[in-house]
GROMACS .gro file of C-alpha atoms in nm:
model
  403
    1MET     CA    1   1.831  -5.257  -2.165
    2SER     CA    2   1.520  -5.111  -2.008
    3SER     CA    3   1.447  -5.447  -1.847
    4THR     CA    4   1.768  -5.421  -1.643
    5LYS     CA    5   1.698  -5.066  -1.529
    6GLU     CA    6   1.722  -5.039  -1.152
    7LYS     CA    7   1.392  -4.975  -0.974
    8LEU     CA    8   1.337  -4.624  -0.846
    9TRP     CA    9   0.980  -4.612  -0.716
   10THR     CA   10   1.024  -4.844  -0.419
   11LYS     CA   11   0.814  -4.838  -0.103
   12ASP     CA   12   1.096  -4.672   0.091
   13PHE     CA   13   1.150  -4.403  -0.175
   14ILE     CA   14   0.780  -4.313  -0.169
   15THR     CA   15   0.777  -4.321   0.212
   16VAL     CA   16   1.072  -4.083   0.256
   17SER     CA   17   0.936  -3.850  -0.013
   18SER     CA   18   0.602  -3.839   0.170
   19VAL     CA   19   0.773  -3.756   0.500
   20ASN     CA   20   0.962  -3.473   0.332
   21PHE     CA   21   0.637  -3.343   0.182
   22PHE     CA   22   0.464  -3.317   0.521
   23LEU     CA   23   0.766  -3.146   0.678
   24THR     CA   24   0.789  -2.887   0.400
   25LEU     CA   25   0.411  -2.838   0.392
   26VAL     CA   26   0.409  -2.733   0.759
   27PHE     CA   27   0.706  -2.504   0.697
   28TYR     CA   28   0.541  -2.311   0.412
   29LEU     CA   29   0.195  -2.314   0.567
   30LEU     CA   30   0.325  -2.139   0.878
   31MET     CA   31   0.558  -1.915   0.676
   32VAL     CA   32   0.263  -1.722   0.530
   33THR     CA   33   0.053  -1.709   0.849
   34ILE     CA   34   0.284  -1.677   1.151
   35ALA     CA   35   0.366  -1.307   1.104
   36VAL     CA   36  -0.003  -1.215   1.113
   37TYR     CA   37  -0.045  -1.434   1.421
   38ALA     CA   38   0.245  -1.257   1.593
   39VAL     CA   39   0.084  -0.919   1.529
   40GLU     CA   40  -0.271  -1.015   1.622
   41ALA     CA   41  -0.203  -1.244   1.919
   42HIS     CA   42   0.109  -1.081   2.066
   43HIS     CA   43   0.089  -0.726   1.929
   44ALA     CA   44   0.430  -0.766   1.765
   45THR     CA   45   0.580  -0.480   1.568
   46ALA     CA   46   0.652  -0.521   1.198
   47SER     CA   47   1.020  -0.592   1.265
   48GLN     CA   48   0.933  -0.846   1.537
   49ALA     CA   49   0.687  -1.018   1.304
   50GLY     CA   50   0.959  -1.041   1.040
   51LEU     CA   51   1.196  -1.191   1.294
   52VAL     CA   52   0.931  -1.445   1.398
   53THR     CA   53   0.916  -1.556   1.035
   54GLY     CA   54   1.292  -1.556   0.971
   55ILE     CA   55   1.421  -1.708   1.294
   56PHE     CA   56   1.269  -2.040   1.187
   57ILE     CA   57   1.516  -2.057   0.899
   58ILE     CA   58   1.802  -1.967   1.133
   59GLY     CA   59   1.700  -2.262   1.351
   60THR     CA   60   1.687  -2.485   1.043
   61LEU     CA   61   2.039  -2.379   0.945
   62VAL     CA   62   2.173  -2.458   1.293
   63GLY     CA   63   1.997  -2.794   1.290
   64ARG     CA   64   2.140  -2.889   0.952
   65LEU     CA   65   2.488  -2.770   1.044
   66PHE     CA   66   2.521  -2.997   1.345
   67ILE     CA   67   2.314  -3.299   1.244
   68GLY     CA   68   2.517  -3.339   0.925
   69LYS     CA   69   2.816  -3.425   1.143
   70TYR     CA   70   2.637  -3.676   1.366
   71ILE     CA   71   2.369  -3.834   1.150
   72ASP     CA   72   2.570  -4.144   1.059
   73ARG     CA   73   2.706  -4.183   1.409
   74ILE     CA   74   2.355  -4.176   1.554
   75GLY     CA   75   2.204  -4.374   1.269
   76ARG     CA   76   2.007  -4.239   0.975
   77LYS     CA   77   1.666  -4.382   1.067
   78LYS     CA   78   1.710  -4.303   1.436
   79THR     CA   79   1.796  -3.943   1.346
   80LEU     CA   80   1.488  -3.921   1.124
   81ILE     CA   81   1.253  -4.056   1.391
   82ILE     CA   82   1.400  -3.839   1.667
   83GLY     CA   83   1.376  -3.536   1.437
   84LEU     CA   84   1.012  -3.611   1.345
   85LEU     CA   85   0.918  -3.669   1.709
   86LEU     CA   86   1.078  -3.342   1.820
   87PHE     CA   87   0.920  -3.165   1.522
   88SER     CA   88   0.574  -3.274   1.640
   89LEU     CA   89   0.647  -3.187   2.003
   90SER     CA   90   0.778  -2.841   1.914
   91THR     CA   91   0.466  -2.779   1.702
   92SER     CA   92   0.261  -2.821   2.020
   93LEU     CA   93   0.451  -2.526   2.174
   94TYR     CA   94   0.247  -2.290   1.955
   95PHE     CA   95  -0.052  -2.359   2.182
   96ILE     CA   96   0.132  -2.194   2.472
   97GLU     CA   97   0.062  -1.822   2.440
   98ILE     CA   98   0.295  -1.623   2.665
   99ASP     CA   99   0.456  -1.341   2.467
  100VAL     CA  100   0.642  -1.271   2.145
  101ASN     CA  101   0.974  -1.376   2.300
  102PHE     CA  102   0.839  -1.724   2.374
  103LEU     CA  103   0.705  -1.738   2.019
  104LEU     CA  104   1.054  -1.658   1.890
  105ILE     CA  105   1.199  -1.943   2.099
  106THR     CA  106   0.928  -2.177   1.969
  107ARG     CA  107   1.001  -2.083   1.609
  108PHE     CA  108   1.374  -2.136   1.656
  109ILE     CA  109   1.325  -2.480   1.814
  110HIS     CA  110   1.073  -2.575   1.546
  111GLY     CA  111   1.320  -2.478   1.274
  112LEU     CA  112   1.596  -2.670   1.453
  113THR     CA  113   1.390  -2.990   1.445
  114LEU     CA  114   1.297  -2.937   1.079
  115GLY     CA  115   1.665  -2.906   0.992
  116MET     CA  116   1.734  -3.231   1.174
  117ALA     CA  117   1.446  -3.430   1.021
  118SER     CA  118   1.474  -3.296   0.665
  119THR     CA  119   1.851  -3.352   0.652
  120ALA     CA  120   1.792  -3.710   0.763
  121SER     CA  121   1.523  -3.764   0.498
  122GLY     CA  122   1.746  -3.613   0.228
  123THR     CA  123   2.037  -3.835   0.331
  124ILE     CA  124   1.824  -4.149   0.347
  125VAL     CA  125   1.672  -4.095   0.005
  126THR     CA  126   2.014  -4.056  -0.161
  127SER     CA  127   2.110  -4.398  -0.026
  128ILE     CA  128   1.786  -4.549  -0.155
  129ILE     CA  129   1.810  -4.413  -0.511
  130PRO     CA  130   2.007  -4.638  -0.752
  131GLN     CA  131   2.343  -4.489  -0.852
  132THR     CA  132   2.252  -4.492  -1.221
  133ARG     CA  133   1.935  -4.291  -1.157
  134LYS     CA  134   2.061  -4.032  -0.905
  135GLY     CA  135   1.963  -3.724  -1.105
  136GLU     CA  136   1.619  -3.861  -1.191
  137GLY     CA  137   1.558  -3.987  -0.838
  138ILE     CA  138   1.658  -3.668  -0.660
  139GLY     CA  139   1.450  -3.478  -0.914
  140TYR     CA  140   1.141  -3.677  -0.820
  141PHE     CA  141   1.222  -3.649  -0.449
  142SER     CA  142   1.255  -3.271  -0.483
  143MET     CA  143   0.903  -3.262  -0.627
  144SER     CA  144   0.779  -3.324  -0.272
  145ASN     CA  145   0.930  -2.985  -0.188
  146THR     CA  146   0.781  -2.830  -0.501
  147LEU     CA  147   0.430  -2.953  -0.422
  148ALA     CA  148   0.457  -2.831  -0.064
  149THR     CA  149   0.582  -2.492  -0.185
  150ALA     CA  150   0.260  -2.449  -0.383
  151ILE     CA  151   0.008  -2.621  -0.155
  152GLY     CA  152   0.141  -2.492   0.179
  153PRO     CA  153   0.093  -2.118   0.116
  154PHE     CA  154  -0.246  -2.185  -0.047
  155ILE     CA  155  -0.377  -2.381   0.254
  156GLY     CA  156  -0.227  -2.129   0.494
  157MET     CA  157  -0.394  -1.831   0.326
  158LEU     CA  158  -0.724  -2.020   0.301
  159MET     CA  159  -0.725  -2.129   0.666
  160SER     CA  160  -0.627  -1.782   0.789
  161GLN     CA  161  -0.942  -1.647   0.622
  162TYR     CA  162  -1.190  -1.908   0.744
  163THR     CA  163  -1.046  -2.061   1.064
  164THR     CA  164  -0.862  -1.958   1.380
  165PHE     CA  165  -0.487  -1.975   1.437
  166HIS     CA  166  -0.555  -2.243   1.699
  167THR     CA  167  -0.707  -2.459   1.425
  168ILE     CA  168  -0.406  -2.395   1.202
  169PHE     CA  169  -0.170  -2.515   1.475
  170ILE     CA  170  -0.382  -2.829   1.531
  171PHE     CA  171  -0.367  -2.901   1.159
  172CYS     CA  172   0.013  -2.860   1.157
  173LEU     CA  173   0.044  -3.091   1.458
  174ILE     CA  174  -0.163  -3.356   1.280
  175LEU     CA  175   0.058  -3.327   0.971
  176GLY     CA  176   0.368  -3.370   1.190
  177ILE     CA  177   0.227  -3.682   1.357
  178ILE     CA  178   0.132  -3.830   1.018
  179GLY     CA  179   0.491  -3.772   0.901
  180LEU     CA  180   0.623  -3.946   1.214
  181LEU     CA  181   0.397  -4.250   1.167
  182ILE     CA  182   0.498  -4.281   0.801
  183GLY     CA  183   0.866  -4.240   0.889
  184LEU     CA  184   0.851  -4.535   1.129
  185THR     CA  185   0.786  -4.771   0.834
  186VAL     CA  186   1.093  -4.683   0.626
  187ASN     CA  187   1.378  -4.933   0.590
  188VAL     CA  188   1.720  -4.768   0.594
  189LYS     CA  189   2.058  -4.905   0.496
  190GLU     CA  190   2.294  -4.785   0.767
  191LEU     CA  191   2.671  -4.747   0.739
  192THR     CA  192   2.900  -5.020   0.863
  193GLU     CA  193   3.108  -4.969   1.178
  194ASP     CA  194   3.420  -4.926   0.961
  195GLN     CA  195   3.249  -4.652   0.762
  196LYS     CA  196   3.128  -4.481   1.080
  197ALA     CA  197   3.483  -4.488   1.216
  198GLN     CA  198   3.587  -4.256   0.936
  199PHE     CA  199   3.390  -3.977   1.106
  200HIS     CA  200   3.596  -3.968   1.424
  201SER     CA  201   3.826  -3.668   1.437
  202SER     CA  202   4.008  -3.479   1.707
  203GLY     CA  203   3.937  -3.113   1.780
  204PHE     CA  204   3.728  -2.872   1.581
  205GLN     CA  205   3.746  -2.912   1.204
  206LEU     CA  206   3.531  -2.735   0.947
  207SER     CA  207   3.512  -3.060   0.751
  208SER     CA  208   3.326  -3.212   1.045
  209PHE     CA  209   3.031  -2.983   0.971
  210ILE     CA  210   3.067  -2.896   0.601
  211GLU     CA  211   3.151  -3.130   0.314
  212PRO     CA  212   3.434  -2.955   0.120
  213LYS     CA  213   3.361  -3.140  -0.205
  214ALA     CA  214   3.001  -3.018  -0.201
  215LEU     CA  215   3.095  -2.661  -0.110
  216PRO     CA  216   3.162  -2.524  -0.465
  217ILE     CA  217   2.825  -2.631  -0.607
  218ALA     CA  218   2.661  -2.520  -0.280
  219LEU     CA  219   2.788  -2.167  -0.354
  220VAL     CA  220   2.603  -2.178  -0.684
  221THR     CA  221   2.293  -2.290  -0.495
  222LEU     CA  222   2.334  -2.000  -0.252
  223THR     CA  223   2.349  -1.749  -0.539
  224VAL     CA  224   2.041  -1.869  -0.727
  225ALA     CA  225   1.846  -1.917  -0.401
  226PHE     CA  226   1.929  -1.557  -0.312
  227CYS     CA  227   1.777  -1.450  -0.644
  228TYR     CA  228   1.469  -1.670  -0.593
  229SER     CA  229   1.411  -1.527  -0.244
  230SER     CA  230   1.311  -1.201  -0.415
  231VAL     CA  231   1.020  -1.390  -0.571
  232LEU     CA  232   0.923  -1.591  -0.265
  233SER     CA  233   0.917  -1.290  -0.034
  234PHE     CA  234   0.803  -0.996  -0.246
  235ILE     CA  235   0.575  -1.134  -0.519
  236ASN     CA  236   0.262  -1.040  -0.321
  237PHE     CA  237   0.378  -0.683  -0.261
  238TYR     CA  238   0.474  -0.653  -0.628
  239ALA     CA  239   0.135  -0.790  -0.736
  240ILE     CA  240  -0.045  -0.531  -0.520
  241GLU     CA  241   0.164  -0.258  -0.679
  242LYS     CA  242   0.079  -0.385  -1.028
  243ASP     CA  243  -0.286  -0.463  -0.942
  244LEU     CA  244  -0.232  -0.830  -1.031
  245VAL     CA  245  -0.331  -0.989  -0.700
  246SER     CA  246  -0.576  -1.237  -0.856
  247ALA     CA  247  -0.314  -1.371  -1.096
  248ALA     CA  248  -0.046  -1.375  -0.825
  249SER     CA  249  -0.255  -1.618  -0.618
  250PHE     CA  250  -0.191  -1.878  -0.892
  251PHE     CA  251   0.178  -1.791  -0.940
  252PHE     CA  252   0.321  -2.076  -0.733
  253PHE     CA  253   0.074  -2.326  -0.876
  254VAL     CA  254   0.199  -2.247  -1.225
  255TYR     CA  255   0.555  -2.264  -1.090
  256ALA     CA  256   0.484  -2.608  -0.942
  257ILE     CA  257   0.318  -2.739  -1.260
  258ALA     CA  258   0.618  -2.631  -1.468
  259VAL     CA  259   0.854  -2.815  -1.235
  260LEU     CA  260   0.637  -3.126  -1.213
  261LEU     CA  261   0.607  -3.155  -1.590
  262SER     CA  262   0.977  -3.094  -1.659
  263ARG     CA  263   1.142  -3.275  -1.366
  264PRO     CA  264   1.111  -3.633  -1.504
  265PHE     CA  265   1.268  -3.522  -1.833
  266THR     CA  266   1.545  -3.313  -1.680
  267GLY     CA  267   1.634  -3.584  -1.427
  268ARG     CA  268   1.681  -3.845  -1.699
  269LEU     CA  269   1.869  -3.592  -1.913
  270MET     CA  270   2.115  -3.527  -1.631
  271ASP     CA  271   2.176  -3.899  -1.578
  272SER     CA  272   2.227  -3.968  -1.948
  273LYS     CA  273   2.399  -3.652  -2.073
  274GLY     CA  274   2.529  -3.476  -1.763
  275ALA     CA  275   2.434  -3.178  -1.546
  276ASN     CA  276   2.553  -2.917  -1.799
  277TYR     CA  277   2.267  -3.008  -2.033
  278VAL     CA  278   2.023  -2.907  -1.760
  279MET     CA  279   2.202  -2.630  -1.576
  280TYR     CA  280   2.298  -2.394  -1.860
  281PRO     CA  281   1.943  -2.372  -2.006
  282ALA     CA  282   1.804  -2.344  -1.651
  283PHE     CA  283   2.016  -2.036  -1.577
  284ILE     CA  284   1.883  -1.870  -1.893
  285LEU     CA  285   1.520  -1.962  -1.824
  286PHE     CA  286   1.545  -1.836  -1.467
  287GLY     CA  287   1.693  -1.507  -1.579
  288VAL     CA  288   1.437  -1.457  -1.857
  289GLY     CA  289   1.159  -1.539  -1.612
  290LEU     CA  290   1.281  -1.269  -1.373
  291PHE     CA  291   1.309  -1.016  -1.658
  292LEU     CA  292   0.954  -1.098  -1.769
  293LEU     CA  293   0.831  -1.070  -1.410
  294SER     CA  294   0.984  -0.724  -1.380
  295ASN     CA  295   0.781  -0.608  -1.681
  296SER     CA  296   0.455  -0.792  -1.616
  297ALA     CA  297   0.173  -0.572  -1.741
  298ASN     CA  298  -0.102  -0.834  -1.705
  299GLY     CA  299  -0.182  -1.164  -1.540
  300VAL     CA  300  -0.076  -1.378  -1.835
  301MET     CA  301   0.276  -1.231  -1.836
  302LEU     CA  302   0.300  -1.283  -1.460
  303LEU     CA  303   0.203  -1.650  -1.486
  304VAL     CA  304   0.432  -1.715  -1.783
  305ALA     CA  305   0.711  -1.567  -1.572
  306GLY     CA  306   0.616  -1.814  -1.298
  307ALA     CA  307   0.644  -2.105  -1.542
  308LEU     CA  308   0.986  -1.992  -1.667
  309ILE     CA  309   1.114  -1.942  -1.312
  310GLY     CA  310   0.990  -2.291  -1.227
  311LEU     CA  311   1.170  -2.440  -1.528
  312GLY     CA  312   1.483  -2.251  -1.426
  313PHE     CA  313   1.523  -2.241  -1.049
  314GLY     CA  314   1.305  -2.546  -0.986
  315ASN     CA  315   1.533  -2.769  -1.194
  316MET     CA  316   1.856  -2.606  -1.077
  317GLN     CA  317   1.761  -2.687  -0.719
  318SER     CA  318   1.737  -3.063  -0.778
  319CYS     CA  319   2.032  -3.069  -1.017
  320THR     CA  320   2.274  -2.898  -0.779
  321GLN     CA  321   2.167  -3.134  -0.500
  322ALA     CA  322   2.239  -3.432  -0.725
  323ILE     CA  323   2.582  -3.288  -0.809
  324ALA     CA  324   2.664  -3.236  -0.439
  325VAL     CA  325   2.583  -3.601  -0.365
  326LYS     CA  326   2.760  -3.728  -0.676
  327LEU     CA  327   3.087  -3.559  -0.578
  328THR     CA  328   3.085  -3.704  -0.225
  329PRO     CA  329   3.190  -4.049  -0.095
  330PRO     CA  330   2.906  -4.255   0.060
  331HIS     CA  331   3.026  -4.217   0.419
  332ARG     CA  332   2.999  -3.835   0.392
  333MET     CA  333   2.666  -3.826   0.210
  334GLY     CA  334   2.491  -3.688   0.519
  335LEU     CA  335   2.734  -3.395   0.534
  336ALA     CA  336   2.693  -3.330   0.161
  337THR     CA  337   2.315  -3.319   0.194
  338SER     CA  338   2.343  -3.095   0.499
  339THR     CA  339   2.588  -2.862   0.321
  340PHE     CA  340   2.358  -2.828   0.020
  341PHE     CA  341   2.055  -2.737   0.230
  342ILE     CA  342   2.251  -2.501   0.455
  343PHE     CA  343   2.341  -2.290   0.152
  344LEU     CA  344   1.995  -2.324  -0.003
  345ASP     CA  345   1.827  -2.211   0.320
  346GLY     CA  346   2.090  -1.940   0.364
  347GLY     CA  347   2.001  -1.786   0.030
  348LEU     CA  348   1.627  -1.813   0.089
  349GLY     CA  349   1.649  -1.701   0.451
  350PHE     CA  350   1.889  -1.407   0.445
  351GLY     CA  351   1.804  -1.291   0.092
  352PRO     CA  352   1.475  -1.119   0.186
  353TYR     CA  353   1.641  -0.911   0.458
  354LEU     CA  354   1.928  -0.795   0.235
  355LEU     CA  355   1.707  -0.737  -0.068
  356GLY     CA  356   1.456  -0.555   0.150
  357LEU     CA  357   1.721  -0.291   0.208
  358LEU     CA  358   1.744  -0.235  -0.169
  359ILE     CA  359   1.373  -0.211  -0.245
  360PRO     CA  360   1.331   0.151  -0.124
  361ILE     CA  361   1.606   0.243  -0.369
  362THR     CA  362   1.527   0.017  -0.666
  363GLY     CA  363   1.159  -0.064  -0.644
  364TYR     CA  364   1.028  -0.413  -0.719
  365SER     CA  365   1.057  -0.402  -1.099
  366MET     CA  366   1.424  -0.299  -1.098
  367LEU     CA  367   1.495  -0.549  -0.821
  368TYR     CA  368   1.377  -0.833  -1.045
  369ILE     CA  369   1.586  -0.700  -1.332
  370TYR     CA  370   1.895  -0.700  -1.112
  371MET     CA  371   1.819  -1.052  -0.989
  372GLY     CA  372   1.778  -1.165  -1.350
  373ILE     CA  373   2.122  -1.027  -1.430
  374VAL     CA  374   2.273  -1.201  -1.126
  375SER     CA  375   2.110  -1.533  -1.213
  376ILE     CA  376   2.244  -1.531  -1.570
  377ALA     CA  377   2.586  -1.411  -1.454
  378SER     CA  378   2.590  -1.712  -1.218
  379ILE     CA  379   2.662  -1.923  -1.525
  380ILE     CA  380   3.023  -1.807  -1.490
  381LEU     CA  381   3.041  -1.927  -1.130
  382TYR     CA  382   2.889  -2.262  -1.224
  383PHE     CA  383   3.130  -2.304  -1.514
  384LEU     CA  384   3.429  -2.238  -1.289
  385VAL     CA  385   3.329  -2.467  -1.001
  386TYR     CA  386   3.177  -2.759  -1.194
  387GLY     CA  387   3.068  -2.703  -1.554
  388ARG     CA  388   3.417  -2.705  -1.706
  389ILE     CA  389   3.515  -3.010  -1.499
  390GLU     CA  390   3.222  -3.212  -1.631
  391HIS     CA  391   3.284  -3.087  -1.984
  392ASN     CA  392   3.651  -3.189  -1.973
  393GLY     CA  393   3.562  -3.526  -1.821
  394SER     CA  394   3.305  -3.597  -2.092
  395LYS     CA  395   3.550  -3.488  -2.360
  396GLN     CA  396   3.821  -3.722  -2.228
  397ALA     CA  397   3.574  -4.009  -2.201
  398HIS     CA  398   3.466  -3.953  -2.562
  399GLN     CA  399   3.827  -3.947  -2.682
  400THR     CA  400   3.902  -4.269  -2.493
  401ALA     CA  401   3.597  -4.440  -2.637
  402SER     CA  402   3.690  -4.335  -2.992
  403MET     CA  403   4.035  -4.489  -2.954
   0.00000   0.00000   0.00000
């Protein structure tokens, strides 16, 4: 049976994954450096610097929201190339130093183009992956995000110590152009005219921007992403408080390694056994990882927490994306992908602001305990919106087969 297994690692799959890697790398590289640039180059206040960082994600959300509706009308490859071209052009705006307000506009536009290009790449890859290997394929594709999550902050911190911000912007522009050149080589299967016709609707409809069938699992994504934002945004502050800065510098590398080692296994497990076999253990591992993080007394505990969080949230991220696509008809795949990322980015983007209001009250350790409780309690939400449906479907299929 293995001889008839549909091929996953095609040239186009590798190409789109590479494009996604470069996009995400620029995102995370600038995420850890742009606030310092805003303060040093434009004398921004702390709140302005935070807004410079966060407004990028707002732009990404807006880009995803609207491109999800039009991607298959415009054409998937055309949307990708336009998005990559605009992404590179907007990166060049960083070289224009006027004031902090212009920097805010630049960040918003840059985020807008990322939302456009990354939604296109996510939609294209789901059409490339064989139906029988969706979970495994999306898992591998998501590893491009995972690698960028680890490498981007590392390069950004390194360059900020040894180079100028001008050099950082040149490097980001080069990465954007490389992504554009690679994207030009991808072959994309576009929808037929009959399939495109299904998008035409009169007046404003929420379903024109959000895929209703992907919405329930997207809510689960929003919840766990909200919990993970506490790690992404405050791990450095927590490490300073605990005097674990040296270990914290390797936190996301350990996170990435855990995801990279587990993703092939969990992807195949989802395809063969179902999402429940991945999701339920992932909720537990994520919660335990947050509990361990809250009580980290040394570097080893901190890094073990990073591994557990990677096994938990890292695998939930790819699994929920696969579920969103699985529940959606092919002609609305772009909207499903857009819906998933809107809620993922929403949790990661707005979480730090909301959780930041709690930190003066709770402190970092208690914050991670609360997030661990929320992550494990999210099992109930998952069960209600999808877990029980898959369980009942598998049970019925087993009963039918036994007859």
